[in-house]
Amino acid sequence: MSEIDDSNLRLARRIVEAACGLLVISGAGMSAECGIQTFRRPGDDGAWDQAAQQLATPEGFQREPQHVWSWYRRRRLQALAAQPHAGYTALASWEQRAPVFVVTQNVDGLHARAGSSRVVELHGSLHRFKCAAQSHAITDGCDQDVVPRCSICGSYVRPAVVWFGEYVPDAAISGAAEALEAAQAVLLVGTSLVVNTPGGLLRSAARRGLPIIEVNPDPALPRPADAQVSGHLPPATTVLAGPAGVVLPRLLA
Ligand code: NAD
């Protein structure tokens, strides 16, 4: 059972109920209760981290295309087998009350599967593919064990995810900017903010005066009461320190 502070919950409810548009910025923690491992967890052995450094890079794919393909195939099958939790459903249902704009770092596709209709995937998707040489979009033959080749240029096919050392696609950046423009409050869920883009989005939201609610058992933003506020990140307006699958259904009841 989570120990969410009741006064924080009441304040957060007032904020979301008053907002005509909600910007949800989500990260790997959003899917933790669906059985999909986060990138960094306090006290873990950094297994994901080490694997990612080797595999989730253009160089890793060039070196070992079959190994990287198989690793992503396993992640994709795991994502397909996972079920979106009640927090996902609560966000999708909130669209009946007000527009919800999801900007996610996740590549697992669970927001859309839960029914959210406006989703910007900053880091691409495990479920889309392109060729390594010329980024031709590939739709056929991507279920196989053996890394496929592009029928146009012959290069290997890779998942259309953003790897270390690659840029977030322009379309995702502009989608996130449009979502920010339309939002009146921000819900930050399950991200450590180690990646730059969501941090930049939050700073822009804070400059526009939008309230920020953080949902995370181990929050990343400075607490509202912190006298010493980090120059890098704005403080949260309120923090709901608990898991997304428990907190979001209570917040958006
Ligand atoms: P991260 O792993 O760096 O941080 C996870 C955050 O989630 C932490 O702050 C942690 O306290 C929090 N958290 C853990 N359990 C939670 C829960 N039940 N409810 C709410 N919060 C919880 O994640 P990140 O900031 O998203 O950065 C990781 C990068 O790795 C991203 O770029 C992402 O693309 C990628 N990634 C994606 C997935 C996925 O698609 N599900 C999984 C792993 C990594």
mmCIF file of C-alpha atoms and ligand atoms in Angstrom:
data_model
loop_
_atom_site.group_PDB
_atom_site.id
_atom_site.type_symbol
_atom_site.label_atom_id
_atom_site.label_comp_id
_atom_site.label_asym_id
_atom_site.label_seq_id
_atom_site.Cartn_x
_atom_site.Cartn_y
_atom_site.Cartn_z
ATOM 1 C CA MET A 1 0.000 0.000 0.000
ATOM 2 C CA SER A 2 1.476 3.355 -0.940
ATOM 3 C CA GLU A 3 1.800 6.167 1.571
ATOM 4 C CA ILE A 4 0.725 9.132 -0.487
ATOM 5 C CA ASP A 5 0.469 12.338 1.481
ATOM 6 C CA ASP A 6 -3.247 13.239 1.550
ATOM 7 C CA SER A 7 -2.739 16.983 1.336
ATOM 8 C CA ASN A 8 -0.447 16.523 -1.684
ATOM 9 C CA LEU A 9 -3.080 14.319 -3.283
ATOM 10 C CA ARG A 10 -5.804 16.918 -2.690
ATOM 11 C CA LEU A 11 -3.634 19.664 -4.185
ATOM 12 C CA ALA A 12 -2.751 17.486 -7.190
ATOM 13 C CA ARG A 13 -6.439 16.689 -7.748
ATOM 14 C CA ARG A 14 -7.330 20.370 -7.734
ATOM 15 C CA ILE A 15 -4.592 21.014 -10.308
ATOM 16 C CA VAL A 16 -5.619 18.270 -12.744
ATOM 17 C CA GLU A 17 -9.326 19.025 -12.382
ATOM 18 C CA ALA A 18 -8.734 22.694 -13.214
ATOM 19 C CA ALA A 19 -6.469 22.000 -16.198
ATOM 20 C CA CYS A 20 -8.049 22.075 -19.661
ATOM 21 C CA GLY A 21 -5.013 20.226 -21.017
ATOM 22 C CA LEU A 22 -2.657 17.848 -19.234
ATOM 23 C CA LEU A 23 0.900 17.191 -20.376
ATOM 24 C CA VAL A 24 2.081 13.777 -19.158
ATOM 25 C CA ILE A 25 5.829 13.227 -19.344
ATOM 26 C CA SER A 26 6.531 9.568 -18.670
ATOM 27 C CA GLY A 27 9.592 7.374 -18.361
ATOM 28 C CA ALA A 28 10.561 3.787 -17.709
ATOM 29 C CA GLY A 29 9.060 3.795 -14.178
ATOM 30 C CA MET A 30 5.600 4.058 -15.739
ATOM 31 C CA SER A 31 6.018 0.489 -16.983
ATOM 32 C CA ALA A 32 7.868 -0.960 -13.978
ATOM 33 C CA GLU A 33 4.676 -2.477 -12.536
ATOM 34 C CA CYS A 34 3.985 -4.086 -15.917
ATOM 35 C CA GLY A 35 7.157 -6.133 -15.429
ATOM 36 C CA ILE A 36 9.354 -4.076 -17.769
ATOM 37 C CA GLN A 37 12.640 -3.223 -16.112
ATOM 38 C CA THR A 38 13.570 0.443 -15.734
ATOM 39 C CA PHE A 39 16.870 1.775 -16.953
ATOM 40 C CA ARG A 40 18.371 2.706 -13.600
ATOM 41 C CA ARG A 41 17.121 1.561 -10.219
ATOM 42 C CA PRO A 42 18.707 2.496 -6.931
ATOM 43 C CA GLY A 43 20.881 -0.410 -5.823
ATOM 44 C CA ASP A 44 20.621 -2.475 -8.996
ATOM 45 C CA ASP A 45 23.619 -4.061 -10.634
ATOM 46 C CA GLY A 46 23.442 -1.812 -13.667
ATOM 47 C CA ALA A 47 22.744 -4.808 -15.911
ATOM 48 C CA TRP A 48 20.464 -2.811 -18.223
ATOM 49 C CA ASP A 49 22.966 -0.013 -18.210
ATOM 50 C CA GLN A 50 25.884 -2.223 -19.213
ATOM 51 C CA ALA A 51 23.863 -4.014 -21.870
ATOM 52 C CA ALA A 52 22.573 -0.723 -23.224
ATOM 53 C CA GLN A 53 26.019 0.784 -23.486
ATOM 54 C CA GLN A 54 27.051 -2.125 -25.669
ATOM 55 C CA LEU A 55 23.894 -2.786 -27.613
ATOM 56 C CA ALA A 56 21.808 0.383 -27.879
ATOM 57 C CA THR A 57 24.242 2.248 -30.087
ATOM 58 C CA PRO A 58 24.817 2.462 -33.861
ATOM 59 C CA GLU A 59 28.329 1.064 -33.264
ATOM 60 C CA GLY A 60 26.959 -1.887 -31.288
ATOM 61 C CA PHE A 61 24.590 -2.708 -34.137
ATOM 62 C CA GLN A 62 27.348 -2.375 -36.727
ATOM 63 C CA ARG A 63 29.537 -4.712 -34.668
ATOM 64 C CA GLU A 64 26.914 -7.328 -33.802
ATOM 65 C CA PRO A 65 23.698 -6.813 -35.801
ATOM 66 C CA GLN A 66 22.288 -10.248 -35.026
ATOM 67 C CA HIS A 67 22.932 -9.959 -31.290
ATOM 68 C CA VAL A 68 21.351 -6.489 -31.096
ATOM 69 C CA TRP A 69 18.388 -7.620 -33.216
ATOM 70 C CA SER A 70 17.776 -10.602 -30.921
ATOM 71 C CA TRP A 71 18.044 -8.435 -27.786
ATOM 72 C CA TYR A 72 15.462 -5.979 -29.120
ATOM 73 C CA ARG A 73 13.255 -8.792 -30.317
ATOM 74 C CA ARG A 74 13.150 -10.153 -26.758
ATOM 75 C CA ARG A 75 12.306 -6.678 -25.410
ATOM 76 C CA ARG A 76 9.563 -6.293 -28.021
ATOM 77 C CA LEU A 77 7.999 -9.659 -27.183
ATOM 78 C CA GLN A 78 8.166 -8.776 -23.469
ATOM 79 C CA ALA A 79 6.418 -5.451 -24.165
ATOM 80 C CA LEU A 80 3.722 -7.219 -26.194
ATOM 81 C CA ALA A 81 3.157 -9.718 -23.384
ATOM 82 C CA ALA A 82 2.852 -6.947 -20.752
ATOM 83 C CA GLN A 83 -0.521 -5.494 -19.818
ATOM 84 C CA PRO A 84 -0.926 -1.742 -19.209
ATOM 85 C CA HIS A 85 -1.713 -1.202 -15.502
ATOM 86 C CA ALA A 86 -4.538 0.830 -13.969
ATOM 87 C CA GLY A 87 -2.455 4.023 -14.132
ATOM 88 C CA TYR A 88 -2.282 3.730 -17.907
ATOM 89 C CA THR A 89 -6.021 3.194 -18.103
ATOM 90 C CA ALA A 90 -6.674 6.166 -15.811
ATOM 91 C CA LEU A 91 -4.667 8.468 -18.103
ATOM 92 C CA ALA A 92 -6.499 7.204 -21.177
ATOM 93 C CA SER A 93 -9.883 7.658 -19.470
ATOM 94 C CA TRP A 94 -9.032 11.236 -18.403
ATOM 95 C CA GLU A 95 -9.367 12.182 -22.098
ATOM 96 C CA GLN A 96 -13.132 12.130 -21.512
ATOM 97 C CA ARG A 97 -12.595 15.049 -19.113
ATOM 98 C CA ALA A 98 -9.835 17.037 -20.831
ATOM 99 C CA PRO A 99 -7.186 16.675 -23.535
ATOM 100 C CA VAL A 100 -4.217 14.581 -22.378
ATOM 101 C CA PHE A 101 -0.918 14.885 -24.240
ATOM 102 C CA VAL A 102 1.523 12.083 -23.462
ATOM 103 C CA VAL A 103 5.199 12.666 -24.174
ATOM 104 C CA THR A 104 7.009 9.459 -23.322
ATOM 105 C CA GLN A 105 10.584 8.267 -23.280
ATOM 106 C CA ASN A 106 9.284 4.715 -23.345
ATOM 107 C CA VAL A 107 9.525 2.551 -26.408
ATOM 108 C CA ASP A 108 7.140 -0.187 -25.258
ATOM 109 C CA GLY A 109 3.926 1.174 -26.833
ATOM 110 C CA LEU A 110 1.850 0.732 -23.646
ATOM 111 C CA HIS A 111 0.315 4.238 -23.590
ATOM 112 C CA ALA A 112 -1.281 3.722 -27.003
ATOM 113 C CA ARG A 113 -2.330 0.174 -26.122
ATOM 114 C CA ALA A 114 -4.095 1.497 -23.021
ATOM 115 C CA GLY A 115 -6.081 3.871 -25.232
ATOM 116 C CA SER A 116 -4.226 7.197 -25.001
ATOM 117 C CA SER A 117 -4.825 8.937 -28.316
ATOM 118 C CA ARG A 118 -2.138 11.641 -28.304
ATOM 119 C CA VAL A 119 1.247 10.050 -27.696
ATOM 120 C CA VAL A 120 4.642 11.449 -28.688
ATOM 121 C CA GLU A 121 7.379 8.811 -28.477
ATOM 122 C CA LEU A 122 10.599 10.744 -27.949
ATOM 123 C CA HIS A 123 12.776 7.664 -28.260
ATOM 124 C CA GLY A 124 10.845 5.857 -30.961
ATOM 125 C CA SER A 125 9.235 2.448 -30.627
ATOM 126 C CA LEU A 126 10.198 -1.205 -30.326
ATOM 127 C CA HIS A 127 7.323 -1.884 -32.711
ATOM 128 C CA ARG A 128 8.568 0.152 -35.686
ATOM 129 C CA PHE A 129 11.544 -0.571 -37.915
ATOM 130 C CA LYS A 130 13.792 1.156 -40.413
ATOM 131 C CA CYS A 131 16.892 0.261 -42.366
ATOM 132 C CA ALA A 132 20.256 1.128 -40.883
ATOM 133 C CA ALA A 133 21.692 2.846 -43.958
ATOM 134 C CA GLN A 134 18.920 5.103 -45.237
ATOM 135 C CA SER A 135 16.125 4.935 -42.658
ATOM 136 C CA HIS A 136 13.636 3.399 -45.096
ATOM 137 C CA ALA A 137 10.548 2.487 -43.065
ATOM 138 C CA ILE A 138 10.190 -1.316 -42.944
ATOM 139 C CA THR A 139 6.916 -3.065 -42.194
ATOM 140 C CA ASP A 140 7.427 -6.604 -43.511
ATOM 141 C CA GLY A 141 9.483 -9.475 -42.123
ATOM 142 C CA CYS A 142 10.288 -7.888 -38.780
ATOM 143 C CA ASP A 143 8.934 -10.763 -36.673
ATOM 144 C CA GLN A 144 11.731 -13.098 -37.621
ATOM 145 C CA ASP A 145 14.663 -14.299 -35.485
ATOM 146 C CA VAL A 146 17.247 -13.472 -38.129
ATOM 147 C CA VAL A 147 18.024 -9.807 -38.699
ATOM 148 C CA PRO A 148 16.282 -8.859 -41.965
ATOM 149 C CA ARG A 149 17.632 -6.809 -44.857
ATOM 150 C CA CYS A 150 16.006 -3.756 -46.440
ATOM 151 C CA SER A 151 14.347 -4.671 -49.739
ATOM 152 C CA ILE A 152 15.342 -1.294 -51.216
ATOM 153 C CA CYS A 153 18.995 -0.801 -50.261
ATOM 154 C CA GLY A 154 19.997 -4.163 -48.786
ATOM 155 C CA SER A 155 21.218 -2.771 -45.462
ATOM 156 C CA TYR A 156 20.252 -4.394 -42.168
ATOM 157 C CA VAL A 157 16.903 -3.575 -40.582
ATOM 158 C CA ARG A 158 16.976 -2.132 -37.053
ATOM 159 C CA PRO A 159 14.338 -1.077 -34.533
ATOM 160 C CA ALA A 160 13.235 2.551 -34.961
ATOM 161 C CA VAL A 161 14.365 3.532 -31.485
ATOM 162 C CA VAL A 162 16.717 6.371 -30.578
ATOM 163 C CA TRP A 163 20.059 4.905 -29.552
ATOM 164 C CA PHE A 164 22.767 6.471 -27.419
ATOM 165 C CA GLY A 165 24.526 9.066 -29.559
ATOM 166 C CA GLU A 166 21.467 9.661 -31.785
ATOM 167 C CA TYR A 167 19.140 12.650 -31.849
ATOM 168 C CA VAL A 168 15.478 12.722 -30.909
ATOM 169 C CA PRO A 169 13.590 13.027 -34.244
ATOM 170 C CA ASP A 170 12.441 16.543 -35.189
ATOM 171 C CA ALA A 171 8.820 15.381 -35.406
ATOM 172 C CA ALA A 172 8.952 14.203 -31.776
ATOM 173 C CA ILE A 173 10.528 17.476 -30.625
ATOM 174 C CA SER A 174 7.852 19.520 -32.366
ATOM 175 C CA GLY A 175 5.119 17.171 -31.092
ATOM 176 C CA ALA A 176 6.369 17.715 -27.549
ATOM 177 C CA ALA A 177 6.462 21.503 -28.054
ATOM 178 C CA GLU A 178 2.864 21.467 -29.335
ATOM 179 C CA ALA A 179 1.789 19.380 -26.347
ATOM 180 C CA LEU A 180 3.411 21.880 -23.990
ATOM 181 C CA GLU A 181 1.683 24.758 -25.774
ATOM 182 C CA ALA A 182 -1.728 23.145 -25.280
ATOM 183 C CA ALA A 183 -1.237 22.094 -21.648
ATOM 184 C CA GLN A 184 -2.186 23.823 -18.429
ATOM 185 C CA ALA A 185 -0.512 21.399 -16.028
ATOM 186 C CA VAL A 186 2.239 18.783 -16.117
ATOM 187 C CA LEU A 187 2.219 15.258 -14.722
ATOM 188 C CA LEU A 188 5.738 13.833 -14.533
ATOM 189 C CA VAL A 189 5.658 10.061 -14.073
ATOM 190 C CA GLY A 190 8.421 7.512 -13.567
ATOM 191 C CA THR A 191 11.463 9.232 -14.956
ATOM 192 C CA SER A 192 14.866 9.898 -13.398
ATOM 193 C CA LEU A 193 15.338 12.817 -15.825
ATOM 194 C CA VAL A 194 18.828 11.622 -16.719
ATOM 195 C CA VAL A 195 17.945 12.266 -20.363
ATOM 196 C CA ASN A 196 17.946 15.909 -21.527
ATOM 197 C CA THR A 197 14.748 16.316 -23.537
ATOM 198 C CA PRO A 198 12.188 15.873 -20.730
ATOM 199 C CA GLY A 199 14.259 18.130 -18.477
ATOM 200 C CA GLY A 200 14.135 20.870 -21.125
ATOM 201 C CA LEU A 201 10.395 20.390 -21.514
ATOM 202 C CA LEU A 202 9.919 20.758 -17.761
ATOM 203 C CA ARG A 203 12.003 23.924 -17.609
ATOM 204 C CA SER A 204 9.869 25.410 -20.412
ATOM 205 C CA ALA A 205 6.714 24.380 -18.541
ATOM 206 C CA ALA A 206 8.003 26.045 -15.365
ATOM 207 C CA ARG A 207 8.855 29.236 -17.292
ATOM 208 C CA ARG A 208 5.268 29.292 -18.537
ATOM 209 C CA GLY A 209 4.050 28.999 -14.944
ATOM 210 C CA LEU A 210 2.490 25.541 -15.324
ATOM 211 C CA PRO A 211 2.075 23.528 -12.122
ATOM 212 C CA ILE A 212 4.108 20.300 -12.057
ATOM 213 C CA ILE A 213 2.968 17.138 -10.264
ATOM 214 C CA GLU A 214 5.563 14.399 -9.887
ATOM 215 C CA VAL A 215 4.556 10.734 -9.451
ATOM 216 C CA ASN A 216 7.526 8.587 -8.475
ATOM 217 C CA PRO A 217 8.398 6.472 -5.398
ATOM 218 C CA ASP A 218 11.846 8.064 -5.551
ATOM 219 C CA PRO A 219 11.177 11.560 -6.937
ATOM 220 C CA ALA A 220 13.691 13.268 -9.203
ATOM 221 C CA LEU A 221 12.591 16.906 -8.907
ATOM 222 C CA PRO A 222 13.473 19.207 -6.016
ATOM 223 C CA ARG A 223 10.684 19.167 -3.414
ATOM 224 C CA PRO A 224 8.475 22.271 -3.329
ATOM 225 C CA ALA A 225 9.718 23.120 0.175
ATOM 226 C CA ASP A 226 13.410 22.813 -0.724
ATOM 227 C CA ALA A 227 15.086 26.136 -0.043
ATOM 228 C CA GLN A 228 18.008 25.184 -2.277
ATOM 229 C CA VAL A 229 16.529 24.595 -5.715
ATOM 230 C CA SER A 230 18.684 22.970 -8.377
ATOM 231 C CA GLY A 231 19.475 25.265 -11.287
ATOM 232 C CA HIS A 232 18.945 22.350 -13.655
ATOM 233 C CA LEU A 233 15.413 21.348 -12.802
ATOM 234 C CA PRO A 234 12.366 23.263 -11.595
ATOM 235 C CA PRO A 235 10.841 22.209 -8.269
ATOM 236 C CA ALA A 236 7.672 20.141 -8.296
ATOM 237 C CA THR A 237 4.496 21.943 -7.284
ATOM 238 C CA THR A 238 3.527 18.767 -5.470
ATOM 239 C CA VAL A 239 4.949 15.260 -5.179
ATOM 240 C CA LEU A 240 2.998 12.014 -4.995
ATOM 241 C CA ALA A 241 5.646 9.605 -3.785
ATOM 242 C CA GLY A 242 4.353 6.221 -4.872
ATOM 243 C CA PRO A 243 4.116 3.830 -7.806
ATOM 244 C CA ALA A 244 2.296 4.989 -10.945
ATOM 245 C CA GLY A 245 -0.084 2.021 -10.984
ATOM 246 C CA VAL A 246 -1.379 2.981 -7.520
ATOM 247 C CA VAL A 247 -1.104 6.769 -7.552
ATOM 248 C CA LEU A 248 -2.564 7.617 -10.973
ATOM 249 C CA PRO A 249 -5.887 5.779 -10.466
ATOM 250 C CA ARG A 250 -6.278 7.599 -7.127
ATOM 251 C CA LEU A 251 -5.366 10.961 -8.622
ATOM 252 C CA LEU A 252 -7.579 10.581 -11.686
ATOM 253 C CA ALA A 253 -10.449 8.760 -9.985
HETATM 254 P P1 NAD B 1 15.099 5.540 -15.573
HETATM 255 O O1 NAD B 1 15.196 4.054 -15.555
HETATM 256 O O2 NAD B 1 16.346 6.331 -15.668
HETATM 257 O O3 NAD B 1 14.349 5.973 -14.238
HETATM 258 C C1 NAD B 1 13.190 5.281 -13.822
HETATM 259 C C2 NAD B 1 12.460 6.149 -12.833
HETATM 260 O O4 NAD B 1 11.221 5.526 -12.549
HETATM 261 C C3 NAD B 1 13.204 6.337 -11.515
HETATM 262 O O5 NAD B 1 13.139 7.713 -11.147
HETATM 263 C C4 NAD B 1 12.402 5.475 -10.538
HETATM 264 O O6 NAD B 1 12.402 6.001 -9.221
HETATM 265 C C5 NAD B 1 11.017 5.547 -11.150
HETATM 266 N N1 NAD B 1 10.128 4.428 -10.834
HETATM 267 C C6 NAD B 1 10.457 3.139 -10.565
HETATM 268 N N2 NAD B 1 9.356 2.419 -10.353
HETATM 269 C C7 NAD B 1 8.292 3.268 -10.500
HETATM 270 C C8 NAD B 1 6.896 3.114 -10.411
HETATM 271 N N3 NAD B 1 6.336 1.917 -10.128
HETATM 272 N N4 NAD B 1 6.098 4.191 -10.624
HETATM 273 C C9 NAD B 1 6.635 5.413 -10.912
HETATM 274 N N5 NAD B 1 7.971 5.610 -10.992
HETATM 275 C C10 NAD B 1 8.794 4.554 -10.805
HETATM 276 O O7 NAD B 1 14.043 5.897 -16.712
HETATM 277 P P2 NAD B 1 13.972 7.102 -17.750
HETATM 278 O O8 NAD B 1 14.122 8.381 -17.032
HETATM 279 O O9 NAD B 1 12.737 6.840 -18.559
HETATM 280 O O10 NAD B 1 15.237 6.909 -18.695
HETATM 281 C C11 NAD B 1 15.481 5.605 -19.228
HETATM 282 C C12 NAD B 1 15.760 5.555 -20.703
HETATM 283 O O11 NAD B 1 15.746 4.166 -21.091
HETATM 284 C C13 NAD B 1 14.698 6.220 -21.535
HETATM 285 O O12 NAD B 1 15.365 6.901 -22.527
HETATM 286 C C14 NAD B 1 13.864 5.076 -22.158
HETATM 287 O O13 NAD B 1 13.706 5.265 -23.553
HETATM 288 C C15 NAD B 1 14.680 3.824 -21.984
HETATM 289 N N6 NAD B 1 13.906 2.697 -21.392
HETATM 290 C C16 NAD B 1 12.598 2.486 -21.762
HETATM 291 C C17 NAD B 1 11.873 1.449 -21.182
HETATM 292 C C18 NAD B 1 10.433 1.232 -21.629
HETATM 293 O O14 NAD B 1 10.076 1.543 -22.766
HETATM 294 N N7 NAD B 1 9.555 0.719 -20.756
HETATM 295 C C19 NAD B 1 12.444 0.633 -20.210
HETATM 296 C C20 NAD B 1 13.796 0.863 -19.857
HETATM 297 C C21 NAD B 1 14.504 1.909 -20.452
#
